[in-house]
């Protein structure tokens, strides 16, 4: 033990070596810090469809984006971008894309690069540009025109293949399979299949001297074996992994590297072994049966931090640590001897775990006792924007069940826990709160510490909220067209010369008139009962009539009628309402239509009158997002009185929409619409006669109508700033 102490404290050569080692470690640490600082982080990936142009993928960084290394593979078609000296912090590693050119985007990263893999629906051309901290990838949609030239160019290139297969272990324990290609344009397809990563060389076989199995279990990486063989005209390399893994494939010139590593522990996942990051300077310790207090003294001298050890810290320890951070060495010593530490600034207090727990419990009890004995004071807090009833509920609703929900308990705790009813509450067990709605004032009687907590909460919540002007535009357009053509004609005659039994007329009345002439032998015919064909247009816009009387006993009349009507109507309703953020608002205007209903029967029937709303209403609850957009829960109705029923009761024409949308500030969005078109063609005719050519026109009536109705609803939200008028 003495020799060990001498080597640690007294040996000059060892001391100088230790100083040099500390200097080297500090230099390396600074270099690593500078490299880490030079890295940029991928913060977001936003895909979008540009009409008529293709797909645009925006990759956002917290600094200037690095120029990526890009290459494209086929079967399946994928575009891979490697951003060197970049990392990603996205929670989602797969982002779906609903465009014609791409289906999804995969994000992965390791210590050296961040990878963006775009799964294409078909091979196409792409362009890139940088706008500030945003890297923009644009994939063209003219793949059909570009496919032939690209394919021809590929066919003109010489055939490439595999030159060599290598393997190495990375600095973080990953397994790297290195494939040396004969050309940078060698077609390669990399896929993950369960516990394997399969690499296919499309149209190129692996040379015979490279067909073998590599057993790499001794390297202690996720890779166990690498098999190379030929499958038909394609070369195949199968990388077998052991256990769970993550893989990346990246190509630089003619070198393709497939890296497999163990997956990192996800945030929020409880691990059986808690990982702690140690950042202290590294130290080497080699002692046998040395006092724990002596080792703590050596660590205090090495770090320059004050360490206070309790009297109960006793015992000896044997340890051999080489190039271990001093804070990790301290934790190892403490866990070995059932000790723990508490740090306050540059002072570390070390004591047994049970002693520390008891000391913290005593401190908590002392604080609780001081709260019970602290003097009470009264504070009057007038609120500006919030309601005192809402703030009172927030102050009192956190009290535990021992107070039974009241705020006037003056019991100092009795036999309860020393912490009392103050657990989870802004009020102490002796505190009370009252409200004055008239002046919007909160009256708090409690200790100074609790009043300060309540004031902090009020300063945070009693603030003005933004307001939103919601404007809706409801457009109802109608177009009507109708066209009718008809004919009326009649003939009446009788043979007064030789045969009084033959009479021709259009109706019984006409025949009777013809049969019974007046004293002078003349016949008076009543109209319109003298019609043989009555197919005229009702409410005709124009009529033309012909009459011919050849003799006293014969009459022919003809009437043509026609109607054509065109109509166009447009109704625009614009309800608007101003409301605060996340507050429901409603505006309505319209009619109340009464209707009667009866209960019972006979003489015991009781008639009641009820009312139904036929209104134009806008019901909205806006919510302003942190990026300045407006989320709206909408319920819009536009009801109007309709045509009466055969019983005389009115009907209601209903138009309504209920939805939840996200809209930019000041942007107009079309929520929905209804389009109706009704076309009718009616023909009324005399059987057989109406089908005759030319002459059949005298025996039929034609009617055509075309009606169109369209409903569109537009909504525009505007965030009202303090400088804008509230009546905008």
XYZ file of C-alpha atoms in Angstrom:
728
model
C 0.000 0.000 0.000
C 2.827 2.390 0.793
C 4.412 1.750 -2.554
C 1.129 2.538 -4.235
C 0.840 5.803 -2.341
C 4.389 6.638 -3.239
C 3.757 5.987 -6.922
C 0.646 8.126 -6.800
C 1.974 11.046 -4.726
C 5.747 10.986 -4.574
C 7.149 9.651 -7.837
C 8.316 12.561 -9.983
C 8.284 10.660 -13.224
C 4.822 9.359 -12.539
C 3.677 12.849 -11.592
C 4.935 14.320 -14.835
C 3.404 11.487 -16.802
C 0.097 12.119 -15.073
C 0.249 15.849 -15.895
C 1.055 15.108 -19.534
C -1.800 12.655 -19.677
C -4.169 15.229 -18.215
C -3.008 17.787 -20.756
C -3.495 15.356 -23.626
C -6.940 14.370 -22.410
C -7.908 18.028 -22.067
C -6.724 18.708 -25.629
C -8.647 15.744 -26.981
C -11.741 16.828 -25.048
C -11.507 20.341 -26.519
C -11.106 18.927 -30.019
C -14.095 16.640 -29.578
C -16.122 19.564 -28.249
C -15.202 21.659 -31.278
C -16.134 18.861 -33.662
C -19.443 18.335 -31.868
C -20.101 22.047 -31.993
C -19.452 21.998 -35.770
C -22.189 19.434 -36.245
C -25.651 20.592 -37.240
C -28.872 18.910 -36.215
C -31.782 17.934 -38.438
C -34.865 19.400 -36.731
C -37.757 18.698 -39.108
C -38.694 17.108 -42.454
C -41.730 18.474 -44.322
C -42.875 16.824 -47.609
C -45.328 18.571 -49.901
C -46.892 18.225 -53.359
C -46.379 21.094 -55.835
C -49.167 20.964 -58.473
C -47.750 20.362 -61.937
C -44.133 20.311 -60.746
C -43.597 17.269 -58.534
C -42.689 16.573 -54.922
C -40.732 18.917 -52.656
C -39.117 17.710 -49.423
C -37.854 20.408 -47.043
C -35.176 19.315 -44.540
C -34.685 21.868 -41.769
C -31.453 22.223 -39.714
C -30.459 24.392 -36.771
C -27.580 25.752 -38.858
C -26.248 25.842 -42.397
C -27.084 22.473 -44.034
C -24.068 20.448 -45.248
C -23.861 19.359 -48.872
C -25.069 15.733 -48.938
C -23.709 12.743 -50.810
C -26.566 11.397 -52.942
C -27.084 8.197 -54.865
C -30.098 6.385 -56.296
C -30.903 2.665 -56.283
C -33.529 0.688 -58.177
C -35.839 -2.240 -57.405
C -37.130 -0.758 -55.198
C -36.466 2.757 -56.358
C -34.908 4.848 -53.583
C -33.013 8.119 -53.317
C -30.451 8.250 -50.489
C -28.875 11.442 -49.131
C -26.020 11.320 -46.572
C -25.381 14.542 -44.584
C -21.870 14.282 -43.121
C -21.194 15.875 -39.714
C -24.933 16.072 -39.048
C -27.289 14.368 -36.636
C -31.048 14.144 -36.194
C -33.327 14.537 -33.163
C -36.655 13.640 -34.773
C -39.066 11.505 -32.781
C -40.431 9.835 -35.946
C -38.022 7.941 -38.165
C -40.615 7.251 -40.888
C -42.641 10.074 -42.441
C -45.430 9.099 -44.898
C -45.622 11.009 -48.208
C -48.857 11.033 -50.245
C -47.604 12.244 -53.618
C -47.260 10.818 -57.113
C -43.470 10.587 -56.891
C -42.740 9.318 -53.346
C -44.380 7.101 -50.723
C -42.359 7.729 -47.525
C -39.173 9.199 -46.050
C -36.891 7.280 -43.626
C -34.477 9.102 -41.298
C -31.473 7.493 -39.604
C -28.168 8.641 -38.191
C -24.938 7.523 -36.559
C -21.992 9.319 -35.014
C -20.708 10.568 -38.379
C -23.708 11.328 -40.574
C -27.477 11.639 -40.888
C -29.228 9.716 -43.660
C -32.394 10.655 -45.534
C -33.922 7.813 -47.599
C -36.750 8.755 -49.978
C -38.788 5.733 -51.108
C -39.791 6.553 -54.687
C -42.810 5.214 -56.527
C -40.842 5.394 -59.779
C -37.380 6.513 -60.849
C -37.131 10.223 -61.723
C -34.845 13.216 -61.788
C -34.244 15.465 -58.812
C -32.713 18.846 -57.990
C -31.497 20.359 -54.705
C -31.070 23.861 -53.317
C -30.423 25.559 -49.985
C -32.516 28.416 -48.564
C -31.042 29.652 -45.286
C -31.098 26.684 -42.849
C -33.405 24.638 -45.083
C -32.245 22.005 -47.579
C -34.828 21.546 -50.368
C -35.071 18.357 -52.452
C -37.320 18.544 -55.523
C -38.307 15.386 -57.394
C -39.675 15.988 -60.908
C -42.883 14.327 -62.037
C -41.927 13.876 -65.713
C -40.586 10.405 -65.126
C -42.128 8.988 -68.285
C -40.200 11.382 -70.510
C -36.999 10.934 -68.592
C -37.074 7.150 -68.269
C -35.962 6.390 -71.821
C -32.874 8.668 -71.933
C -31.784 7.508 -68.473
C -32.173 3.861 -69.419
C -30.280 4.405 -72.665
C -27.461 6.099 -70.783
C -27.239 3.213 -68.327
C -27.129 0.703 -71.154
C -24.279 2.552 -72.780
C -22.165 2.372 -69.624
C -19.840 -0.573 -69.179
C -20.859 -3.347 -66.825
C -19.454 -3.088 -63.307
C -19.232 -5.509 -60.439
C -17.649 -6.325 -57.102
C -13.885 -6.031 -56.628
C -13.353 -6.970 -52.957
C -15.121 -7.665 -49.619
C -13.765 -6.377 -46.304
C -14.836 -6.074 -42.661
C -13.808 -3.862 -39.744
C -15.025 -2.866 -36.306
C -16.051 0.750 -35.796
C -15.126 3.005 -32.931
C -18.494 2.558 -31.190
C -18.676 -1.226 -31.612
C -20.507 -1.300 -34.923
C -19.711 -3.843 -37.629
C -18.790 -2.376 -41.023
C -18.907 -4.500 -44.175
C -16.858 -2.692 -46.839
C -17.585 -3.545 -50.495
C -15.090 -2.268 -53.058
C -16.884 -1.801 -56.379
C -15.324 -1.854 -59.831
C -17.226 1.303 -60.708
C -19.108 4.020 -58.842
C -22.211 3.399 -60.990
C -22.538 -0.296 -60.184
C -26.267 -0.995 -59.587
C -26.713 -2.165 -55.995
C -29.888 -2.929 -54.048
C -29.726 -3.047 -50.223
C -32.671 -4.489 -48.260
C -33.302 -5.535 -44.671
C -34.902 -8.967 -44.324
C -35.508 -9.817 -40.678
C -32.155 -10.533 -39.029
C -30.323 -10.187 -42.357
C -29.198 -7.369 -44.608
C -29.179 -8.513 -48.246
C -27.083 -6.728 -50.881
C -27.853 -7.541 -54.536
C -25.680 -6.633 -57.498
C -28.228 -6.309 -60.291
C -26.946 -7.886 -63.496
C -23.432 -8.505 -62.113
C -22.082 -11.737 -60.683
C -19.586 -11.998 -57.833
C -16.160 -13.254 -58.964
C -15.385 -16.851 -58.050
C -12.512 -15.958 -55.723
C -14.846 -13.810 -53.571
C -17.568 -16.452 -53.113
C -17.052 -17.505 -49.482
C -18.279 -17.075 -45.905
C -16.672 -14.639 -43.477
C -17.089 -15.522 -39.783
C -16.651 -12.287 -37.811
C -17.977 -13.314 -34.378
C -14.598 -12.580 -32.803
C -14.924 -8.867 -33.494
C -17.780 -8.488 -30.928
C -20.108 -6.598 -33.278
C -23.749 -7.151 -34.267
C -22.473 -8.939 -37.417
C -21.919 -12.678 -37.113
C -21.364 -13.889 -40.704
C -21.047 -12.476 -44.226
C -21.958 -14.822 -47.114
C -21.223 -14.094 -50.785
C -22.820 -16.143 -53.579
C -24.483 -15.841 -56.998
C -28.212 -16.110 -57.650
C -28.673 -16.460 -61.405
C -27.207 -13.393 -63.067
C -27.158 -11.398 -59.828
C -24.537 -11.425 -57.086
C -25.842 -11.607 -53.509
C -24.148 -10.770 -50.196
C -26.016 -11.740 -47.034
C -25.012 -10.061 -43.748
C -26.298 -12.093 -40.770
C -26.816 -10.131 -37.552
C -27.075 -11.392 -33.990
C -29.674 -9.752 -31.776
C -31.319 -6.408 -32.413
C -29.541 -3.935 -34.695
C -29.769 -0.814 -36.813
C -28.113 -0.544 -40.196
C -26.946 2.172 -42.540
C -25.609 1.935 -46.091
C -23.574 4.727 -47.594
C -21.377 4.945 -50.684
C -18.354 7.134 -51.347
C -17.019 6.873 -54.895
C -16.506 3.146 -55.519
C -16.679 2.059 -51.843
C -20.019 0.885 -50.382
C -20.150 0.565 -46.571
C -22.936 -1.239 -44.685
C -22.757 -0.431 -40.966
C -24.668 -2.436 -38.318
C -24.830 -1.254 -34.696
C -26.800 -1.943 -31.564
C -29.906 0.269 -31.197
C -29.578 3.127 -28.766
C -31.766 3.217 -25.710
C -34.834 5.321 -26.456
C -35.731 8.286 -24.322
C -38.487 7.629 -21.861
C -37.888 3.857 -21.831
C -37.068 2.487 -18.401
C -33.842 0.555 -18.461
C -32.691 -1.979 -15.923
C -29.286 -0.296 -15.904
C -29.378 3.469 -15.680
C -26.705 5.044 -17.833
C -24.867 8.052 -16.404
C -22.672 10.341 -18.457
C -19.441 11.106 -16.649
C -17.542 14.212 -17.718
C -14.787 14.485 -15.091
C -11.084 14.366 -15.798
C -9.733 10.836 -15.966
C -7.680 9.409 -13.098
C -5.893 6.152 -12.345
C -6.049 4.551 -8.879
C -4.296 1.407 -7.683
C -4.695 0.751 -3.936
C -5.075 -2.293 -1.749
C -6.839 -2.097 1.571
C -6.750 1.678 1.814
C -9.022 3.771 4.034
C -12.074 5.162 2.301
C -11.563 8.568 3.891
C -8.002 8.604 2.474
C -9.218 7.898 -1.056
C -11.836 10.656 -0.730
C -9.057 13.026 0.346
C -7.027 12.132 -2.756
C -10.047 12.784 -5.015
C -10.629 16.132 -3.304
C -7.003 17.133 -3.936
C -7.219 16.001 -7.569
C -10.437 17.854 -8.377
C -10.114 20.886 -6.146
C -13.639 20.306 -4.828
C -14.397 20.469 -1.113
C -15.556 17.110 0.265
C -17.073 16.691 3.709
C -17.303 13.123 5.024
C -19.521 12.231 7.936
C -18.046 10.567 11.008
C -19.861 7.365 10.110
C -17.840 7.032 6.868
C -15.424 4.283 7.871
C -13.761 1.182 6.494
C -11.147 0.201 3.920
C -11.393 -0.484 0.211
C -9.289 -2.144 -2.489
C -9.541 -0.772 -6.027
C -7.653 -0.662 -9.304
C -8.969 1.883 -11.795
C -7.188 3.035 -14.950
C -8.158 6.167 -16.894
C -11.586 6.470 -15.269
C -13.425 9.829 -14.904
C -13.085 10.980 -11.328
C -16.857 11.342 -10.832
C -17.342 7.744 -11.978
C -14.593 6.603 -9.594
C -16.341 8.454 -6.778
C -19.669 6.771 -7.556
C -17.990 3.349 -7.580
C -16.462 3.975 -4.163
C -19.752 5.236 -2.703
C -21.803 2.307 -4.032
C -19.242 -0.184 -2.762
C -19.496 1.183 0.806
C -23.295 1.939 0.758
C -22.643 5.654 0.737
C -24.249 8.543 -1.130
C -23.482 12.198 -1.805
C -25.237 15.536 -1.887
C -23.648 18.446 -3.743
C -24.184 22.124 -3.041
C -22.007 24.332 -5.224
C -18.359 23.359 -4.749
C -19.026 21.289 -1.602
C -19.875 17.576 -1.640
C -21.310 15.979 1.495
C -20.711 12.225 1.788
C -22.536 10.044 4.292
C -24.306 6.656 4.529
C -27.526 6.423 2.530
C -29.722 5.892 5.595
C -28.203 8.926 7.301
C -28.847 11.133 4.255
C -32.460 9.972 3.985
C -33.081 10.654 7.664
C -31.497 14.091 7.393
C -33.718 14.974 4.420
C -36.818 13.778 6.273
C -35.895 15.884 9.287
C -35.385 18.890 7.031
C -38.789 18.378 5.403
C -40.446 18.113 8.814
C -38.708 21.265 9.953
C -39.927 23.118 6.876
C -43.460 21.871 7.457
C -43.293 22.895 11.111
C -42.035 26.330 10.144
C -45.001 26.683 7.793
C -47.361 25.815 10.615
C -45.800 28.369 12.901
C -45.255 31.078 10.298
C -47.357 34.229 10.773
C -50.353 34.769 8.531
C -50.902 37.841 6.422
C -53.687 39.078 4.184
C -53.147 40.024 0.553
C -55.624 41.707 -1.822
C -54.942 40.811 -5.435
C -57.038 42.467 -8.146
C -57.166 40.600 -11.422
C -57.133 42.333 -14.799
C -58.230 39.719 -17.331
C -59.032 36.446 -15.555
C -62.146 35.826 -13.458
C -61.652 35.480 -9.724
C -63.929 32.428 -9.622
C -61.654 30.574 -12.074
C -58.487 31.508 -10.173
C -60.052 30.505 -6.852
C -60.872 27.088 -8.267
C -57.269 26.624 -9.385
C -55.969 27.574 -5.933
C -58.243 25.288 -3.943
C -58.782 22.262 -6.185
C -55.342 20.809 -5.498
C -55.943 20.209 -1.750
C -55.936 16.629 -0.609
C -58.880 14.744 0.713
C -58.041 15.355 4.378
C -59.333 18.901 4.014
C -62.624 17.683 2.491
C -62.439 20.339 -0.238
C -62.836 23.323 2.120
C -60.538 26.310 2.349
C -61.252 27.347 5.911
C -59.596 24.538 7.841
C -57.616 26.029 10.677
C -56.497 22.754 12.231
C -52.742 22.674 12.363
C -52.667 19.117 11.182
C -53.679 17.247 14.315
C -52.587 13.683 13.935
C -51.991 13.931 10.180
C -48.665 13.920 8.431
C -46.493 16.902 9.402
C -46.741 18.159 5.841
C -50.485 18.549 6.403
C -53.015 19.503 3.768
C -50.515 21.649 1.909
C -49.454 18.700 -0.240
C -50.438 19.503 -3.828
C -52.127 22.783 -2.883
C -51.211 26.418 -3.197
C -52.749 27.028 0.242
C -51.266 25.991 3.552
C -53.455 24.099 6.063
C -54.247 27.411 7.754
C -54.715 29.420 4.582
C -58.022 30.758 3.273
C -59.103 32.430 0.045
C -62.134 34.593 -0.738
C -63.336 36.411 -3.831
C -65.130 39.673 -4.575
C -66.765 39.347 -8.006
C -67.788 43.018 -8.132
C -64.186 44.301 -8.125
C -62.668 41.060 -9.463
C -60.444 40.886 -6.380
C -58.893 37.838 -4.726
C -58.476 37.953 -0.919
C -55.796 35.546 0.338
C -54.918 34.954 3.978
C -51.843 32.752 4.287
C -48.125 32.713 4.934
C -45.792 34.944 2.942
C -44.297 31.963 1.101
C -47.692 30.678 -0.063
C -48.803 34.175 -1.084
C -45.688 34.521 -3.220
C -46.527 31.223 -4.949
C -50.069 32.407 -5.628
C -48.779 35.691 -7.044
C -46.444 33.853 -9.409
C -49.369 31.779 -10.683
C -51.532 34.902 -11.164
C -48.735 36.695 -13.031
C -48.591 33.731 -15.398
C -52.342 33.277 -15.935
C -53.758 36.800 -15.619
C -52.766 37.934 -19.102
C -54.699 39.071 -22.127
C -55.419 36.501 -24.816
C -55.468 37.051 -28.536
C -58.749 37.441 -30.350
C -59.839 35.944 -33.640
C -62.273 37.365 -36.191
C -64.076 34.515 -37.964
C -65.805 35.441 -41.219
C -67.900 32.919 -43.120
C -69.296 33.390 -46.624
C -72.198 31.182 -47.724
C -73.011 31.366 -51.433
C -76.195 29.817 -52.877
C -76.580 30.083 -56.655
C -79.556 28.839 -58.698
C -80.132 28.699 -62.468
C -83.540 27.735 -63.951
C -84.591 27.245 -67.577
C -87.924 26.012 -68.945
C -89.476 25.835 -72.412
C -93.033 24.739 -73.335
C -94.942 24.588 -76.643
C -98.584 23.515 -77.016
C -101.628 23.720 -79.245
C -105.374 24.012 -78.898
C -107.829 23.492 -81.733
C -111.422 22.503 -82.278
C -113.940 21.966 -85.048
C -117.685 21.967 -84.952
C -120.039 21.169 -87.826
C -123.507 19.810 -88.605
C -125.332 18.918 -91.789
C -128.470 21.049 -91.743
C -129.472 20.226 -95.330
C -130.414 16.631 -95.503
C -129.189 14.774 -92.454
C -129.806 16.152 -89.005
C -128.300 13.104 -87.301
C -124.577 13.803 -88.093
C -123.001 16.259 -85.687
C -119.256 16.768 -85.029
C -117.948 18.796 -82.081
C -115.340 18.978 -79.339
C -117.556 18.322 -76.307
C -121.059 17.472 -75.216
C -121.864 21.139 -74.776
C -120.711 21.932 -78.269
C -122.747 19.116 -79.740
C -125.849 20.248 -77.906
C -125.414 23.781 -79.204
C -125.039 22.564 -82.755
C -128.065 20.292 -82.456
C -130.361 23.074 -81.220
C -129.978 26.161 -83.401
C -131.896 29.359 -82.680
C -135.000 30.536 -84.447
C -132.989 31.866 -87.375
C -131.206 28.530 -87.840
C -127.885 29.766 -86.452
C -125.667 27.898 -83.984
C -124.029 29.621 -81.018
C -120.912 27.699 -79.862
C -119.609 28.170 -76.365
C -115.816 28.354 -75.772
C -113.594 26.703 -74.754
C -115.696 23.628 -74.573
C -115.576 23.382 -78.356
C -112.011 22.019 -78.280
C -111.149 18.728 -79.898
C -107.462 18.914 -78.730
C -106.612 20.818 -75.523
C -102.783 20.727 -75.151
C -102.112 24.396 -74.611
C -99.465 25.874 -72.311
C -100.661 27.155 -68.943
C -99.698 30.746 -68.257
C -98.251 31.042 -71.765
C -95.992 33.959 -72.550
C -97.340 34.182 -76.121
C -100.392 32.920 -78.043
C -101.560 33.014 -81.629
C -105.040 31.903 -82.733
C -106.620 31.207 -86.128
C -110.331 30.990 -86.810
C -112.132 29.985 -89.992
C -115.925 29.984 -90.537
C -116.795 28.657 -93.911
C -120.523 28.518 -93.424
C -123.120 28.764 -90.738
C -122.915 25.089 -89.895
C -119.051 24.750 -89.853
C -116.343 26.351 -87.665
C -112.583 25.615 -87.166
C -110.344 27.366 -84.649
C -106.622 26.867 -83.848
C -104.526 28.333 -81.014
C -100.740 27.970 -80.610
C -99.134 28.855 -77.252
C -95.496 28.906 -76.101
C -93.532 29.704 -72.953
C -89.766 30.071 -72.289
C -88.451 31.169 -68.890
C -84.853 31.820 -67.734
C -83.943 32.521 -64.138
C -80.726 33.151 -62.196
C -80.370 33.831 -58.521
C -77.473 34.216 -56.080
C -77.715 34.580 -52.326
C -74.598 35.535 -50.357
C -74.667 35.343 -46.573
C -71.680 36.617 -44.589
C -71.890 35.955 -40.856
C -68.857 37.014 -38.796
C -68.023 36.842 -35.125
C -65.151 38.026 -32.916
C -64.056 35.825 -30.026
C -61.080 35.189 -27.781
C -58.641 32.363 -28.231
C -60.130 28.958 -27.272
C -63.511 30.570 -26.448
C -66.717 29.413 -28.134
C -68.773 32.018 -29.993
C -72.057 31.886 -31.896
C -73.990 34.297 -34.079
C -77.439 33.517 -35.540
C -80.166 35.282 -37.539
C -83.372 33.890 -38.997
C -86.938 32.750 -38.280
C -88.823 30.710 -35.754
C -91.485 28.665 -37.533
C -94.455 27.556 -35.406
C -96.160 24.226 -35.738
C -98.931 22.610 -33.767
C -99.030 19.204 -32.237
C -101.799 17.449 -30.334
C -101.745 14.975 -27.490
C -104.699 12.711 -26.795
C -107.771 12.232 -28.952
C -111.301 13.412 -29.327
C -112.504 15.968 -26.846
C -109.488 15.331 -24.599
C -106.964 16.389 -27.255
C -104.571 19.075 -26.103
C -103.030 21.245 -28.785
C -99.604 22.805 -28.246
C -97.581 25.181 -30.371
C -93.854 24.737 -30.744
C -91.235 26.622 -32.723
C -88.493 25.394 -35.010
C -85.468 27.523 -35.841
C -84.779 28.331 -39.466
C -81.672 30.441 -39.013
C -78.334 31.380 -40.467
C -75.839 30.605 -37.676
C -72.080 30.444 -37.152
C -70.811 28.441 -34.154
C -67.013 28.412 -33.827
C -64.297 27.674 -31.258
C -60.892 28.953 -32.469
C -57.512 27.926 -31.107
C -54.321 29.778 -32.049
C -51.328 27.453 -32.522
C -47.771 28.435 -31.512
C -46.772 28.926 -35.186
C -49.539 31.505 -35.785
C -52.161 29.252 -37.400
C -55.800 28.970 -36.323
C -57.465 25.661 -35.453
C -61.246 26.021 -35.772
C -64.089 23.790 -34.660
C -66.959 24.957 -36.878
C -70.695 24.381 -37.060
C -72.348 26.451 -39.805
C -76.064 26.225 -40.674
C -78.104 28.060 -43.293
C -81.771 27.057 -42.962
C -84.590 28.740 -44.867
C -88.388 28.226 -44.938
C -89.451 25.905 -47.743
C -92.643 25.144 -49.619
C -95.709 24.209 -47.531
C -96.874 20.626 -47.231
C -100.312 19.509 -48.495
C -101.555 19.938 -44.912
C -100.420 23.575 -44.868
C -97.339 23.185 -42.651
C -94.082 24.821 -43.681
C -90.957 22.849 -44.476
C -87.350 23.859 -43.788
C -84.550 23.776 -46.335
C -81.455 22.763 -44.340
C -77.836 23.459 -45.264
C -75.258 22.642 -42.600
C -71.612 21.731 -42.206
C -69.651 20.647 -39.105
C -65.883 20.238 -39.275
C -62.510 20.937 -37.637
C -59.849 22.622 -39.788
C -56.384 24.196 -39.457
C -55.982 27.423 -41.436
C -53.238 30.010 -41.774
C -53.939 33.475 -40.424
C -55.912 35.454 -43.050
C -56.232 32.456 -45.386
C -59.608 31.611 -46.946
C -60.514 27.943 -47.021
C -63.400 26.239 -48.834
C -65.078 23.980 -46.307
C -67.425 22.190 -48.712
C -70.201 22.529 -51.220
C -73.261 20.889 -52.745
C -74.114 20.934 -56.459
C -77.495 19.754 -57.732
C -78.737 19.596 -61.335
C -82.226 18.535 -62.401
C -83.163 18.097 -66.068
C -86.713 17.165 -67.129
C -88.334 16.554 -70.526
C -92.119 15.936 -70.658
C -94.270 15.231 -73.710
C -98.089 15.046 -73.598
C -99.782 13.769 -76.760
C -102.785 12.006 -78.291
C -101.946 8.340 -78.863
C -100.997 7.463 -82.426
C -101.912 10.872 -83.771
C -99.159 12.608 -81.835
C -96.531 10.327 -83.429
C -97.459 11.222 -87.002
C -94.862 13.243 -88.887
C -95.638 16.929 -89.356
C -99.338 16.555 -88.553
C -98.516 15.053 -85.140
C -97.425 18.467 -83.894
C -101.152 19.368 -83.683
C -101.717 16.537 -81.225
C -98.931 16.981 -78.577
C -97.398 19.400 -76.058
C -93.635 19.514 -75.345
C -92.087 20.752 -72.093
C -88.381 20.950 -71.133
C -86.799 22.256 -67.911
C -83.255 22.499 -66.498
C -82.546 23.523 -62.901
C -79.095 23.953 -61.245
C -78.392 24.703 -57.575
C -74.985 25.122 -55.928
C -73.925 25.798 -52.319
C -70.387 26.866 -51.306
C -69.097 27.763 -47.824
C -65.917 29.830 -47.288
C -64.270 30.669 -43.948
C -61.524 33.208 -43.234
C -59.948 33.566 -39.745
C -57.947 36.675 -38.820
C -55.973 37.096 -35.629
C -56.784 40.531 -34.228
C -53.730 42.326 -32.876
C -53.904 44.966 -30.194
C -53.317 47.675 -32.761
C -56.250 46.585 -34.930
C -59.850 47.553 -34.492
C -62.014 45.079 -32.694
C -64.829 45.822 -35.166
C -62.819 44.753 -38.178
